[in-house]
mmCIF file of C-alpha atoms in Angstrom:
data_model
loop_
_atom_site.group_PDB
_atom_site.id
_atom_site.type_symbol
_atom_site.label_atom_id
_atom_site.label_comp_id
_atom_site.label_asym_id
_atom_site.label_seq_id
_atom_site.Cartn_x
_atom_site.Cartn_y
_atom_site.Cartn_z
ATOM 1 C CA MET A 265 -0.144 0.276 -0.369
ATOM 2 C CA SER A 266 1.504 4.013 -0.866
ATOM 3 C CA ARG A 267 1.664 5.563 2.316
ATOM 4 C CA LYS A 268 1.611 8.847 0.327
ATOM 5 C CA GLY A 269 -1.034 7.937 -1.256
ATOM 6 C CA ASN A 270 -3.352 6.996 1.458
ATOM 7 C CA LYS A 271 -2.296 9.776 3.417
ATOM 8 C CA LEU A 272 -5.139 12.150 4.287
ATOM 9 C CA LEU A 273 -5.316 16.313 3.458
ATOM 10 C CA THR A 274 -6.072 18.626 6.027
ATOM 11 C CA ILE A 275 -7.557 21.711 3.722
ATOM 12 C CA PRO A 276 -5.976 24.731 5.313
ATOM 13 C CA GLN A 277 -8.179 27.999 6.750
ATOM 14 C CA GLY A 278 -8.678 29.994 3.759
ATOM 15 C CA VAL A 279 -8.598 27.743 1.046
ATOM 16 C CA ASP A 280 -11.232 26.752 -0.670
ATOM 17 C CA VAL A 281 -11.740 22.569 -2.487
ATOM 18 C CA THR A 282 -14.258 22.010 -5.002
ATOM 19 C CA ILE A 283 -14.195 18.185 -6.323
ATOM 20 C CA ASN A 284 -15.140 18.038 -10.147
ATOM 21 C CA SER A 285 -15.186 14.678 -12.374
ATOM 22 C CA ASP A 286 -12.256 14.346 -13.589
ATOM 23 C CA HIS A 287 -9.816 17.453 -11.789
ATOM 24 C CA VAL A 288 -9.552 19.201 -8.307
ATOM 25 C CA VAL A 289 -10.007 22.722 -8.455
ATOM 26 C CA ILE A 290 -8.339 24.749 -5.466
ATOM 27 C CA LYS A 291 -9.017 28.257 -4.668
ATOM 28 C CA GLY A 292 -7.130 30.248 -1.795
ATOM 29 C CA ALA A 293 -6.055 34.127 -1.507
ATOM 30 C CA GLN A 294 -3.475 34.132 -4.087
ATOM 31 C CA GLY A 295 -5.215 32.128 -7.001
ATOM 32 C CA THR A 296 -6.549 29.013 -8.090
ATOM 33 C CA LEU A 297 -4.720 25.972 -8.690
ATOM 34 C CA ASN A 298 -6.654 22.862 -11.244
ATOM 35 C CA VAL A 299 -5.219 19.311 -10.242
ATOM 36 C CA PRO A 300 -6.108 16.772 -12.605
ATOM 37 C CA TYR A 301 -6.308 12.866 -11.976
ATOM 38 C CA PRO A 302 -7.545 9.807 -14.071
ATOM 39 C CA VAL A 303 -11.006 9.332 -13.592
ATOM 40 C CA ASP A 304 -10.880 5.152 -14.526
ATOM 41 C CA MET A 305 -7.803 4.567 -11.352
ATOM 42 C CA ILE A 306 -8.381 7.318 -8.402
ATOM 43 C CA LYS A 307 -11.598 8.653 -6.951
ATOM 44 C CA VAL A 308 -10.899 11.725 -4.858
ATOM 45 C CA ASN A 309 -12.825 12.371 -1.460
ATOM 46 C CA GLU A 310 -13.530 15.262 0.600
ATOM 47 C CA ILE A 311 -14.459 14.188 4.252
ATOM 48 C CA ASP A 312 -15.129 16.341 7.319
ATOM 49 C CA GLY A 313 -12.420 18.566 5.854
ATOM 50 C CA LYS A 314 -9.863 15.800 4.578
ATOM 51 C CA ILE A 315 -8.762 15.190 0.823
ATOM 52 C CA LYS A 316 -9.142 11.184 0.578
ATOM 53 C CA ILE A 317 -7.551 9.491 -2.635
ATOM 54 C CA SER A 318 -8.304 6.545 -3.623
ATOM 55 C CA ARG A 319 -7.816 3.730 -6.367
ATOM 56 C CA LEU A 320 -10.945 2.221 -7.890
ATOM 57 C CA ASN A 321 -7.545 -1.295 -8.952
ATOM 58 C CA ASP A 322 -4.549 -2.717 -7.511
ATOM 59 C CA GLU A 323 -2.600 -2.064 -10.998
ATOM 60 C CA LYS A 324 0.767 -0.774 -11.459
ATOM 61 C CA GLN A 325 -0.045 2.531 -12.998
ATOM 62 C CA THR A 326 -2.656 2.874 -10.281
ATOM 63 C CA ARG A 327 -0.530 2.698 -7.936
ATOM 64 C CA MET A 328 1.890 5.015 -9.168
ATOM 65 C CA PHE A 329 -0.918 7.190 -9.392
ATOM 66 C CA HIS A 330 -2.084 7.024 -6.059
ATOM 67 C CA GLY A 331 0.708 8.715 -4.696
ATOM 68 C CA THR A 332 1.815 11.577 -7.196
ATOM 69 C CA ILE A 333 -2.033 12.948 -7.403
ATOM 70 C CA ASN A 334 -1.958 12.832 -3.594
ATOM 71 C CA SER A 335 1.308 14.897 -3.841
ATOM 72 C CA ASN A 336 0.628 17.531 -6.287
ATOM 73 C CA ILE A 337 -2.964 18.248 -4.009
ATOM 74 C CA SER A 338 -0.966 18.491 -1.067
ATOM 75 C CA ASN A 339 1.558 21.137 -3.034
ATOM 76 C CA ALA A 340 -1.624 23.327 -4.044
ATOM 77 C CA LEU A 341 -3.189 23.355 -0.908
ATOM 78 C CA VAL A 342 0.577 24.324 1.120
ATOM 79 C CA GLY A 343 0.856 26.635 -1.969
ATOM 80 C CA LEU A 344 -2.447 28.617 -1.838
ATOM 81 C CA SER A 345 -2.398 28.804 1.794
ATOM 82 C CA LYS A 346 1.914 29.202 2.834
ATOM 83 C CA GLY A 347 3.472 30.041 -1.110
ATOM 84 C CA TYR A 348 6.288 28.519 -2.136
ATOM 85 C CA VAL A 349 10.212 30.814 -1.979
ATOM 86 C CA LYS A 350 13.274 29.864 -3.919
ATOM 87 C CA LYS A 351 16.380 31.941 -3.185
ATOM 88 C CA LEU A 352 19.192 32.040 -5.696
ATOM 89 C CA LYS A 353 22.883 33.875 -4.853
ATOM 90 C CA ILE A 354 24.799 34.848 -7.634
ATOM 91 C CA VAL A 355 28.724 34.890 -6.987
ATOM 92 C CA GLY A 356 31.460 36.494 -9.983
ATOM 93 C CA VAL A 357 32.780 39.567 -9.513
ATOM 94 C CA GLY A 358 30.769 41.819 -11.898
ATOM 95 C CA TYR A 359 27.729 39.406 -11.409
ATOM 96 C CA LYS A 360 24.686 41.150 -10.298
ATOM 97 C CA ALA A 361 21.048 40.634 -10.729
ATOM 98 C CA ASN A 362 17.879 43.256 -10.557
ATOM 99 C CA VAL A 363 14.087 43.283 -11.551
ATOM 100 C CA GLY A 364 12.516 45.813 -14.144
ATOM 101 C CA GLY A 365 9.264 45.916 -14.288
ATOM 102 C CA ASN A 366 8.024 42.498 -15.684
ATOM 103 C CA LYS A 367 11.451 41.095 -16.534
ATOM 104 C CA LEU A 368 15.101 39.369 -14.816
ATOM 105 C CA ASN A 369 18.375 41.069 -15.824
ATOM 106 C CA LEU A 370 21.184 38.875 -15.425
ATOM 107 C CA ALA A 371 24.666 40.175 -16.068
ATOM 108 C CA ILE A 372 26.546 37.587 -15.399
ATOM 109 C CA GLY A 373 29.930 37.894 -17.616
ATOM 110 C CA PHE A 374 28.120 37.061 -20.996
ATOM 111 C CA SER A 375 28.598 40.062 -23.676
ATOM 112 C CA HIS A 376 24.961 41.056 -23.336
ATOM 113 C CA PRO A 377 22.703 40.764 -20.362
ATOM 114 C CA VAL A 378 20.230 37.719 -20.164
ATOM 115 C CA VAL A 379 17.087 38.823 -19.892
ATOM 116 C CA PHE A 380 13.799 36.147 -18.541
ATOM 117 C CA ASP A 381 10.528 37.341 -18.435
ATOM 118 C CA ILE A 382 8.553 36.552 -15.317
ATOM 119 C CA PRO A 383 5.546 34.317 -15.622
ATOM 120 C CA PRO A 384 2.348 36.061 -14.069
ATOM 121 C CA GLY A 385 1.747 34.433 -10.235
ATOM 122 C CA LEU A 386 5.355 34.835 -9.529
ATOM 123 C CA ARG A 387 7.488 37.991 -7.630
ATOM 124 C CA VAL A 388 10.758 38.052 -7.876
ATOM 125 C CA ALA A 389 12.765 39.912 -5.955
ATOM 126 C CA CYS A 390 16.580 41.737 -5.759
ATOM 127 C CA PRO A 391 17.304 43.022 -2.190
ATOM 128 C CA ILE A 392 21.203 42.872 -2.948
ATOM 129 C CA PRO A 393 22.811 42.759 -6.340
ATOM 130 C CA THR A 394 23.975 39.056 -5.587
ATOM 131 C CA GLU A 395 20.872 37.316 -5.025
ATOM 132 C CA ILE A 396 17.319 36.675 -6.838
ATOM 133 C CA VAL A 397 14.333 35.591 -3.969
ATOM 134 C CA ILE A 398 11.108 34.281 -6.282
ATOM 135 C CA GLU A 399 8.057 33.582 -4.591
ATOM 136 C CA GLY A 400 4.381 32.167 -6.036
ATOM 137 C CA TYR A 401 2.048 29.693 -4.960
ATOM 138 C CA ASP A 402 2.093 27.109 -7.490
ATOM 139 C CA LYS A 403 5.585 25.044 -6.676
ATOM 140 C CA ILE A 404 6.128 23.563 -10.744
ATOM 141 C CA ILE A 405 6.626 27.343 -11.695
ATOM 142 C CA VAL A 406 8.431 28.609 -8.856
ATOM 143 C CA GLY A 407 10.666 25.380 -9.418
ATOM 144 C CA GLU A 408 10.758 25.894 -12.612
ATOM 145 C CA PHE A 409 11.742 29.264 -13.800
ATOM 146 C CA ALA A 410 14.397 28.759 -10.484
ATOM 147 C CA ALA A 411 15.947 25.952 -12.761
ATOM 148 C CA ASN A 412 16.148 28.065 -15.529
ATOM 149 C CA VAL A 413 17.768 30.909 -14.314
ATOM 150 C CA ARG A 414 20.388 28.765 -12.597
ATOM 151 C CA ALA A 415 21.010 26.745 -16.156
ATOM 152 C CA VAL A 416 22.246 30.548 -17.830
ATOM 153 C CA ARG A 417 25.689 29.744 -15.384
ATOM 154 C CA LYS A 418 25.746 27.047 -13.433
ATOM 155 C CA PRO A 419 28.213 26.793 -9.987
ATOM 156 C CA GLU A 420 31.652 25.489 -11.403
ATOM 157 C CA PRO A 421 33.592 23.336 -9.381
ATOM 158 C CA TYR A 422 36.631 25.260 -9.613
ATOM 159 C CA ASN A 423 36.656 28.836 -8.741
ATOM 160 C CA GLY A 424 32.732 28.479 -7.035
ATOM 161 C CA LYS A 425 30.958 31.039 -9.793
ATOM 162 C CA GLY A 426 28.065 31.116 -11.031
ATOM 163 C CA ILE A 427 24.211 31.423 -9.637
ATOM 164 C CA MET A 428 23.430 28.546 -6.932
ATOM 165 C CA TYR A 429 20.494 28.200 -4.863
ATOM 166 C CA SER A 430 21.215 29.833 -1.421
ATOM 167 C CA ASP A 431 21.558 26.218 -0.026
ATOM 168 C CA GLU A 432 23.337 24.688 -2.049
ATOM 169 C CA ILE A 433 26.983 23.423 -1.421
ATOM 170 C CA ILE A 434 29.585 23.154 -4.311
ATOM 171 C CA ILE A 435 32.192 20.502 -4.091
ATOM 172 C CA ARG A 436 35.085 22.288 -4.914
ATOM 173 C CA LYS A 437 37.777 20.337 -6.870
ATOM 174 C CA VAL A 438 41.218 21.522 -6.632
ATOM 175 C CA GLY A 439 43.527 22.895 -9.583
ATOM 176 C CA LYS A 440 46.610 22.133 -11.351
ATOM 177 C CA THR A 441 49.459 23.163 -8.813
ATOM 178 C CA ALA A 442 52.403 24.038 -9.612
ATOM 179 C CA GLU A 443 53.831 21.700 -6.541
ATOM 180 C CA GLY A 444 51.896 18.786 -8.003
ATOM 181 C CA ALA A 445 53.177 19.621 -12.231
ATOM 182 C CA GLY A 446 56.865 19.663 -10.495
ATOM 183 C CA ALA A 447 56.804 16.082 -8.703
ATOM 184 C CA THR A 448 55.516 14.335 -11.518
ATOM 185 C CA ALA A 449 58.633 16.281 -13.943
ATOM 186 C CA GLY A 450 61.070 15.330 -11.324
ATOM 187 C CA ALA A 451 59.686 11.359 -11.899
ATOM 188 C CA ALA A 452 60.004 11.176 -15.815
ATOM 189 C CA LYS A 453 63.585 12.959 -15.429
ATOM 190 C CA LYS A 454 64.630 9.536 -13.892
#
């Protein structure tokens, strides 16, 4: 049995849930999210302020959807009640970011600035030029936008320069040193 799929989901204060024939509509103060589900495999019920997801059969595909649908609905409930935040930090000499209007501008060592259009439903801020804070109620959009920004200049392991998540740990590599080069050159002479 799926522990994740059998978990009852509590509906937070200020969030309305409507269960339709093939999707769940979740409304909160920040917006509305629709979570579709396959009606021939999964059944969604609301019981005493809690959401219960159950399977209609025990096939492999149905078991996979059971936990996934539960997690998707849970993410929507959390997003519309608390929201999601991703923080990025920029490391590098002259690297910086700023938000102007509905665009995120990055100066990260290219000959041209990199400009991103901020998707609707997201709030992007740069409290300092080397930090980007992305907030929103849809976990998928917040994570995807943060990943796209990070992909422009991934952190490199030698100097640690690039765009990284604030809690990300970059494993640093040791570069070539004169001492290491001398040891191999001395061994070659013998």
